[in-house]
Amino acid sequence: MQTQTLERLESNVRTYSRSFPVVFTKARNARLTDENGREYIDFLAGAGTLNYGHNNPHLKQALLDYLDSDGIVHGLDFWTAAKRDYLETLEEVILKPRGLEYKVHLPGPTGTNAVEAAIRLARVAQGRHNIVTFTNGFHGVTMGALATTGNRKFREATGGIPLQGSAFMPYDGYLGEADSLDYFEKLLGDNSSGLDLPAAVIVETVQGEGGINVAGLDWLKRLESICRDHGILLIVDDIQAGCGRTGKFFSFEHAGIKPDIVTNSKSLSGFGLPFAHVLMRPELDKWKPGQYNGTFRGFNLAFATAAAAMRHYWKDDTFERDVQRKGRVVEDRFQKIAAWMSEQGVKATERGRGLMRGIDVGDGDLADKITAKAFEKGLVIETSGQAGEVVKCLCPLTIPDEDLLAGLDILEQSVKEVVA
Amino acid sequence: MQTQTLERLESNVRTYSRSFPVVFTKARNARLTDENGREYIDFLAGAGTLNYGHNNPHLKQALLDYLDSDGIVHGLDFWTAAKRDYLETLEEVILKPRGLEYKVHLPGPTGTNAVEAAIRLARVAQGRHNIVTFTNGFHGVTMGALATTGNRKFREATGGIPLQGSAFMPYDGYLGEADSLDYFEKLLGDNSSGLDLPAAVIVETVQGEGGINVAGLDWLKRLESICRDHGILLIVDDIQAGCGRTGKFFSFEHAGIKPDIVTNSKSLSGFGLPFAHVLMRPELDKWKPGQYNGTFRGFNLAFATAAAAMRHYWKDDTFERDVQRKGRVVEDRFQKIAAWMSEQGVKATERGRGLMRGIDVGDGDLADKITAKAFEKGLVIETSGQAGEVVKCLCPLTIPDEDLLAGLDILEQSVKEVVA
Amino acid sequence: MQTQTLERLESNVRTYSRSFPVVFTKARNARLTDENGREYIDFLAGAGTLNYGHNNPHLKQALLDYLDSDGIVHGLDFWTAAKRDYLETLEEVILKPRGLEYKVHLPGPTGTNAVEAAIRLARVAQGRHNIVTFTNGFHGVTMGALATTGNRKFREATGGIPLQGSAFMPYDGYLGEADSLDYFEKLLGDNSSGLDLPAAVIVETVQGEGGINVAGLDWLKRLESICRDHGILLIVDDIQAGCGRTGKFFSFEHAGIKPDIVTNSKSLSGFGLPFAHVLMRPELDKWKPGQYNGTFRGFNLAFATAAAAMRHYWKDDTFERDVQRKGRVVEDRFQKIAAWMSEQGVKATERGRGLMRGIDVGDGDLADKITAKAFEKGLVIETSGQAGEVVKCLCPLTIPDEDLLAGLDILEQSVKEVVA
Amino acid sequence: MQTQTLERLESNVRTYSRSFPVVFTKARNARLTDENGREYIDFLAGAGTLNYGHNNPHLKQALLDYLDSDGIVHGLDFWTAAKRDYLETLEEVILKPRGLEYKVHLPGPTGTNAVEAAIRLARVAQGRHNIVTFTNGFHGVTMGALATTGNRKFREATGGIPLQGSAFMPYDGYLGEADSLDYFEKLLGDNSSGLDLPAAVIVETVQGEGGINVAGLDWLKRLESICRDHGILLIVDDIQAGCGRTGKFFSFEHAGIKPDIVTNSKSLSGFGLPFAHVLMRPELDKWKPGQYNGTFRGFNLAFATAAAAMRHYWKDDTFERDVQRKGRVVEDRFQKIAAWMSEQGVKATERGRGLMRGIDVGDGDLADKITAKAFEKGLVIETSGQAGEVVKCLCPLTIPDEDLLAGLDILEQSVKEVVA
């Protein structure tokens, strides 16, 4: 594989090519192929962007049909037949059956753009600026979103400018036995706590980058209730946990809550195409025409594949039951691996929801050794967590059982070789 | 055309569908077709995103070939064969012949993301925060980029938060006869001017959203020279003016300057696919691995079409000479129209560079009437400028002469009917 | 008493004249006299500014002698004999005996100015911006200091601008049984906690405005230790708790810690004259000449009275033992009052250190009724705390025993009448 | 003179003691005496704080009388007889005869505190944040005020935090022949200029620290008119130029304008005591009780001296005519000196208003040599301006003619020796 020009021309900022220093050429569902023809099982799936696998044939067909018809590819925020179909399908297939009523904002086609739009809308609608976010949360790196992202690596890269307009609260479990919402509620009720009354709270129901931290369903319900009581908007950032990843289309369905604002991106197009939307309760739609824009808002190829994905996978509960089933397969194996590690004196724990799962091995170096070993054996898998201490499985939801089991076998074997 | 669900479900923020309230279905080069089969000539071209026209067959073929091969569509910042080809083609076809040596940062696939990355890099590299930007400049709406964008409509939509880290200078011509760089230089040399020593200047050589304001070539040279003298980095935001729009691949080539950092997006993929890069002098590449990220950084379909566009259009100067020729056609007609208007007592002026051209009719309402009339007659064209007073032509660079002339005829006729 | 012009001409911002709507004319030690000749015992003492009482004769004599000599009253930051005497006395009488070595910065003569100087110095010395402050902390209201002040009333008066550069941590006791420093330490050690590595921590050892919240001595020691471990500067804001208020000259002496930076103001001049200084470890003195200024920095009349106060009261431990003795008198009575209230079903608790003491009656309205009743009976006393729920005693340290007891009797009687 | 402890104990931030490295002991009117008994004529006067001279006997008597009566020295914002007398005298002697109707806010006793209060009030009253300030303006160094101060030395001492909430405009004369208000007005009328609609403009009619830059009276009138037209509040910061310095009590009287908000400090107490107030049109008084506070707001000794100063100097126009006469004396001599320098090939110009005057010698080093030479000869005088290029005369307004002439002679002689 020839990598010199890649190394010479691409910025130092590159990161995945350091962990997986091969040149990939092809991919299909849960398998990647490199330039030498070697195949890898993919437990990364674009960090949750490829829930329906690489080059999903149903979605590819929708894309090819659209291209074949000379459909509009780029039209700013023009009305197009593809946009209409997308909105109608979203309403019929996703929102109505879940009792949700939202309007749709199509910002620039990335998660950070959706988060910026969501928190800006909350500020405009509420007339105040503070956004409460949580320890270990990740919501993007443009300056507005970055203020709500906990990761020091990104925060230090502002060139020293303080990030403003947000306040961090401890996530579920962060204070050990104590309910972290007790602290939040105390600050809200205290006139000199230093917490400015928030316009909104932004939360991930499962924190992906933060280390597969899973908020309890009661904690989420109480969070919704605190927000309602204090006139605070609840934003669920479902960019990584949404689109079926946790076993439901929206990750917050498990808790039975109804956020005021929802952000989706990553797997929303289904095919890896850049795409994002913000859902908002209709009465919150305080935008003036054109007040938030972006050249690539409303990417029509993504409308086509996203609508196809909803129609193919979400018309009934077959798909979500299958995801839940696979989630239990991973859960069982991860528990087994964690138990084995703990027996060896390397304390490890399993956690997750649906197919968003991790093993916390307690140490970033150890986790790196495990994922490096797995890559040697043909498995692409990454770590997450504040110190990279969690081995994270975000395989395609459509992964064939044989690939899933093969991947789990590789991981288990890698753990054994590294820990031994 | 059925538009109820569009009106009901899409956020108030929608804007182009207010000016062009039809549902588009197909497009080819400079022609759009609506759901009723009506055709329109396109002088908007995705606000400069479709320099090579809608569904350009050369680029579509590259896209179909890539899809047919099951090439990686989404791979975070994996090394892929498509990325390597993109980087090598960029170097060979674009950079080397122009005597430019840059490293390439692939941020999230939107202009605002590229601008955030560029100004953040400048701050990190320089160890100070101030970014000088210009009156009527537009650089995106995420919070970091928005601080450098002049438009009040967007700035007010922060919910009242001050935008920080930037200072506005008068653009070329803003101070009338006086050279606006005299003011900038005076402030730089004055220890109590209130201007914090900038890390960088960010500038568009022609301001698109700001009203087709054209910086003089000497002004740009002097700006580069002031930056060099004071240790300030020069960022050219070439998102709208780049990729051939002004008759050269980079808009700054006309002035013979070499920016420290360049941003491109919009027409960079060539096919309307979300895509952006930041070019930087190699010694400025102070990023640590992963310090700026984004799920859709390095969109592989865009690598494929962008490389195809460079190979097809930029291997020699045939294309750029053709763009320049068409630019003169528009210029002549716009001058004629402006002269006629002025004769009627409606003062109007023409300006632009290459195929980035406008007629300043002095009044946003009048400009709106003209573009509305043109739309009735089958021409899609928009206004820009601080009060929407400039009728702006950003047709595809590949527009056939007959469509170009037909579009100009419609515009001229619309002006006559409105002004009469 | 004629108050019309006062009501008409003074801004609505006035506050104490609403609680004590009389016109005061004279004062001596712990007694105030109004225009009608009525006397009041003073348990407010300028919110801790008059530790040595009103018109203290020793200090007044020093002031009169200085004026009589035509000493420099105002000299910017000129060297004067009075400044030299102040600095030498501070070193000899206060710093050396306590094993402290500090340089002295004389900023503008107010507490908020000293806090701004202190946190700015910390940022400059450390090269980073974040200042950790605590729930219910009060450090002043100019924009830099306000970012570290918790009170919503002041924070809302910025006109909506986010306050930047600080993060709030729970003060000692804020998390109930849990040690709030566990949370701070966890955030520090977590790479994605959202807590930017602080330049400094600013803390009051007893929070005056916040409600006489007393930090435990072990908590303060651990805080110092955490700061040392993480390279964070420790700033003790001793503006209200310093100058003997808690029974030692510096309030942090009780804990045996040595802050990197200390702020004093309020009782520093001893006579109610505006005055402040910042003490810093010599190696932290990174100021360039003139980099922080202010017209009234180094007020010479205050040098004269402050030096006299140090010489008169702090040459041995007679004074501090007397303060401690009086503190116990107040403590005993407050405990008795609180116990009686609790017996009546009105839960109340006593807290404080030295002569900085309060009764938390759990309810701001009740506290207001008590202090209003006390004023009727001739006692000036105010409330503090996030909801004004703490009746606060900050009497002069020099108060005669008979006045102290008379004041306590009035307070006790007022409580009984209000609660009954 | 013993200066070791001063050098050892005082922070590096000290500045005047570097230019005048002697220990001062006494002062009377325009004469300072050092520890060796040497006398100096004072053309600095506390940077405009001692308009009535050092130890003015009329004001000292008022102070002594007040102290003798055991008047309240410090009473937070209690109503006191001294405060009432101050407010009534201000209204009768100053405001009414000038047709001004203002309410009075007594913030902390320093200029920067008054400026913070003024701009914060403007933001609260207007519901928006931007404050327009001017090149070379100086308004204080606490974080809110610093955002409106142009001097880089102070701005760099924030530790890298961007200063927010302000925008700089060119002061009168800054754009050479062009009227700098044309630029301001153009930005206001331009929807994409980058200038957020200001809540207020803050301006000095003569910039003291900035280099004795004098705003034209027509320019000030037009500035007022622009503010009225756009609903912007006009704040005159009269901290240095007010209290008679320019030959009128308020410096803006010359222009016949009526600011919405005025700040005074420096010479307001008349005796060098820390003191400040903010005057505001009554309908702007949007403060809630206690929303802006400070321990030393309303310093009673200053009330006593300030009222005495108003009564003694401002009951008729005798004093202001005398100031104007002396101003012409200085003006004539400065013009003569500047002319002589220019004849020697050292271009120099005179400027100022009343007794706020300077000679711009074009070069900070030269100005330093002149003031150093003058100090050798017994004259205390400082420089100002962005590079310290202006030799600035701010002698007491009460200076005896013989001292004034003696000082001018020294200065002239110093210039001659240095230039020769």
XYZ file of C-alpha atoms in Angstrom, chain A residues 17-330:
314
model
C -5.347 6.277 9.931
C -2.970 6.108 12.878
C -4.922 3.228 14.463
C -5.736 1.533 11.176
C -2.791 2.374 8.898
C -4.086 0.703 5.770
C -5.708 2.050 2.646
C -9.297 0.889 2.413
C -10.906 0.430 -0.971
C -14.220 -1.339 -0.641
C -16.891 -2.158 1.897
C -20.120 -4.089 2.086
C -22.362 -4.268 5.149
C -20.049 -5.160 8.062
C -16.927 -5.871 6.011
C -14.156 -3.561 4.910
C -11.510 -4.442 2.353
C -8.088 -2.885 2.095
C -5.953 -2.289 -0.948
C -4.207 -5.632 -0.520
C -7.520 -7.428 -0.549
C -7.572 -8.157 3.129
C -11.006 -8.125 4.753
C -11.912 -6.705 8.153
C -15.043 -7.001 10.228
C -16.283 -3.525 11.122
C -17.337 -2.886 14.708
C -16.877 0.866 14.225
C -19.296 1.547 11.374
C -18.350 5.149 10.915
C -18.689 5.778 14.655
C -22.353 4.965 14.391
C -22.938 6.421 10.934
C -23.461 3.137 9.150
C -26.225 1.542 11.163
C -27.484 -0.084 7.962
C -24.025 -1.226 6.910
C -21.702 -0.174 4.125
C -23.248 0.120 0.703
C -26.599 -1.188 1.840
C -28.172 -2.478 -1.394
C -31.680 -1.172 -0.687
C -30.398 2.299 -0.043
C -27.890 2.158 -2.870
C -30.732 1.298 -5.235
C -32.701 4.328 -4.049
C -29.614 6.446 -4.635
C -28.978 5.044 -8.111
C -32.615 5.485 -9.100
C -32.491 9.082 -7.965
C -29.275 9.752 -9.865
C -30.665 7.985 -12.917
C -33.673 10.319 -12.937
C -31.408 13.390 -12.926
C -33.019 14.340 -9.621
C -31.854 17.555 -8.011
C -28.657 16.780 -6.084
C -28.088 20.177 -4.578
C -30.743 22.822 -4.230
C -29.979 24.823 -1.093
C -33.334 24.683 0.692
C -35.467 24.515 -2.430
C -38.625 22.525 -2.233
C -37.977 19.261 -4.045
C -39.997 16.112 -4.491
C -37.292 14.278 -2.550
C -37.594 16.644 0.397
C -41.342 16.268 0.440
C -41.071 12.521 0.371
C -38.556 12.641 3.196
C -40.729 14.819 5.412
C -43.868 12.809 4.740
C -42.129 9.508 5.369
C -40.599 10.827 8.579
C -44.015 11.886 9.773
C -45.846 8.732 8.754
C -43.281 6.070 9.577
C -41.470 7.560 12.539
C -43.252 10.431 14.275
C -46.951 9.561 14.206
C -46.610 5.971 15.441
C -44.600 7.303 18.380
C -47.080 10.036 19.218
C -44.556 12.754 18.403
C -45.356 16.035 16.720
C -42.349 17.956 15.507
C -41.379 20.462 12.867
C -38.176 19.803 10.995
C -35.201 22.119 10.601
C -32.673 21.051 7.988
C -29.410 22.763 8.907
C -25.997 22.071 7.454
C -25.537 18.295 7.052
C -23.428 17.569 10.127
C -24.089 16.832 13.747
C -22.321 19.900 15.051
C -24.434 22.049 12.783
C -27.599 20.476 14.137
C -26.435 21.040 17.698
C -25.580 24.689 16.981
C -29.026 25.162 15.462
C -30.724 23.437 18.385
C -29.054 25.403 21.145
C -29.356 28.667 19.236
C -33.067 28.052 18.742
C -33.434 27.340 22.451
C -31.723 30.622 23.282
C -33.844 32.611 20.858
C -37.061 30.951 22.010
C -36.268 31.406 25.691
C -34.556 34.775 25.631
C -31.642 33.593 27.745
C -28.345 31.946 26.998
C -27.303 29.233 29.399
C -27.236 25.632 28.150
C -26.729 22.875 30.682
C -24.706 19.970 29.408
C -23.161 16.963 31.131
C -19.777 15.617 32.112
C -18.349 13.425 29.350
C -20.857 14.784 26.844
C -19.866 15.207 23.210
C -21.889 17.473 20.934
C -19.468 18.667 18.260
C -16.529 21.003 17.834
C -17.679 24.202 16.139
C -17.511 26.955 18.731
C -21.153 26.949 19.776
C -21.374 23.175 20.082
C -17.911 22.900 21.613
C -19.072 24.877 24.635
C -21.276 21.875 25.439
C -18.601 19.254 24.755
C -16.527 18.108 27.701
C -13.430 16.802 25.997
C -10.317 18.769 26.941
C -8.467 17.884 23.730
C -10.995 19.811 21.681
C -11.565 22.544 24.228
C -7.866 23.346 24.344
C -7.838 23.762 20.575
C -9.726 27.036 20.697
C -6.460 28.881 21.034
C -7.272 29.873 24.589
C -10.670 31.474 24.065
C -13.073 30.673 26.881
C -16.097 28.733 25.689
C -19.206 30.508 26.805
C -22.896 30.000 27.334
C -22.890 26.578 28.973
C -22.557 24.907 32.369
C -21.657 21.284 33.052
C -23.636 19.047 35.392
C -22.670 15.570 36.551
C -24.182 12.854 34.331
C -26.108 9.934 35.740
C -23.786 7.961 37.989
C -21.073 10.613 38.118
C -21.557 11.259 41.828
C -21.483 7.582 42.730
C -24.431 6.570 44.830
C -25.862 10.087 44.975
C -28.396 11.062 42.317
C -26.634 13.709 40.272
C -29.979 15.388 39.571
C -30.260 16.264 43.258
C -27.285 18.533 42.712
C -28.773 20.035 39.544
C -32.061 20.669 41.283
C -30.349 22.226 44.282
C -28.417 24.617 42.066
C -31.602 25.582 40.224
C -33.373 26.409 43.465
C -30.463 28.371 44.928
C -30.336 32.088 44.088
C -26.604 32.309 44.516
C -25.498 28.965 43.167
C -23.762 30.529 40.171
C -25.961 28.536 37.774
C -27.731 30.935 35.450
C -31.256 29.718 34.750
C -30.776 27.519 31.682
C -32.563 28.023 28.401
C -32.130 24.315 27.759
C -30.502 21.098 28.824
C -28.748 19.040 26.161
C -28.219 15.373 26.891
C -27.266 12.095 25.244
C -29.255 9.166 26.644
C -26.162 7.037 26.106
C -22.855 8.893 25.834
C -20.917 7.447 22.922
C -17.654 9.372 22.862
C -17.830 9.781 26.625
C -17.489 6.045 27.201
C -20.848 4.301 26.635
C -22.266 5.858 29.760
C -25.913 4.897 30.000
C -28.417 7.197 31.643
C -30.989 5.340 33.693
C -34.538 5.549 32.431
C -35.765 7.001 35.724
C -32.976 9.545 35.654
C -34.078 10.628 32.177
C -37.691 10.875 33.293
C -36.697 12.978 36.279
C -34.543 15.167 34.066
C -37.552 15.792 31.822
C -39.630 16.574 34.861
C -37.094 19.033 36.302
C -36.956 20.771 32.926
C -40.745 21.070 32.773
C -40.882 22.416 36.328
C -38.326 25.154 35.683
C -39.346 26.138 32.152
C -36.174 24.671 30.677
C -36.195 23.051 27.235
C -34.990 19.470 26.971
C -32.792 18.729 23.955
C -31.907 15.110 23.297
C -28.822 14.887 21.131
C -29.580 11.605 19.406
C -26.877 11.901 16.794
C -25.008 8.784 17.834
C -27.613 6.919 19.898
C -30.540 7.507 17.515
C -31.625 5.799 14.276
C -32.033 2.434 15.944
C -28.668 2.126 17.648
C -30.141 1.436 21.093
C -32.894 -0.799 19.766
C -35.497 1.917 19.193
C -35.516 4.561 16.472
C -35.058 7.296 19.044
C -32.965 6.384 22.038
C -35.289 8.312 24.350
C -38.232 6.046 23.578
C -36.970 3.628 26.211
C -37.632 6.243 28.886
C -40.974 7.327 27.532
C -39.957 10.973 27.473
C -40.755 13.595 24.820
C -37.923 16.039 24.291
C -38.682 19.554 23.145
C -35.907 19.405 20.590
C -34.098 16.433 19.030
C -30.993 16.327 16.897
C -30.195 13.502 14.476
C -27.373 13.018 12.025
C -24.829 10.186 11.493
C -27.072 7.272 10.421
C -29.973 9.482 9.415
C -29.223 9.223 5.687
C -28.562 5.517 6.170
C -25.870 5.427 3.531
C -23.108 7.448 5.088
C -24.145 10.642 3.332
C -23.747 13.884 5.269
C -27.151 14.763 6.653
C -28.759 16.151 9.786
C -32.031 17.494 11.017
C -33.356 19.181 14.124
C -36.840 18.262 15.325
C -38.681 20.784 17.473
C -42.072 21.148 19.038
C -43.987 23.330 16.550
C -44.512 26.179 18.990
C -40.747 26.511 19.460
C -40.158 27.302 15.804
C -39.123 30.903 16.392
C -36.772 31.106 13.452
C -37.213 33.975 11.061
C -36.806 33.013 7.377
C -33.190 32.395 6.542
C -31.919 33.168 10.029
C -29.811 30.036 10.124
C -28.411 28.850 6.837
C -25.762 26.716 5.176
C -24.998 25.736 1.609
C -25.588 22.020 2.046
C -28.727 22.144 4.179
C -31.173 19.605 2.831
C -28.940 17.287 0.816
C -31.259 15.652 -1.714
C -29.348 12.392 -2.166
C -29.677 11.941 1.579
C -33.407 12.622 1.432
C -33.669 9.732 -1.014
C -31.664 7.231 1.031
C -33.098 8.340 4.363
C -36.663 7.892 3.154
C -35.745 4.486 1.746
C -34.197 3.488 5.080
C -37.297 4.485 7.017
C -39.543 2.608 4.645
C -37.399 -0.490 4.559
C -36.505 -0.840 8.231
C -39.045 1.007 10.327
C -42.512 0.188 9.004
C -42.924 -2.462 11.674
C -40.929 -3.686 14.663
C -39.091 -6.543 12.936
C -35.876 -4.587 12.636
C -35.849 -3.157 16.112
C -36.498 -6.566 17.642
C -33.563 -7.932 15.683
C -31.319 -5.131 16.910
C -32.361 -5.850 20.469
C -31.624 -9.527 19.957
C -28.149 -8.792 18.631
C -27.651 -6.332 21.470
C -28.198 -9.156 23.921
C -25.680 -11.305 22.064
C -23.058 -8.610 22.427
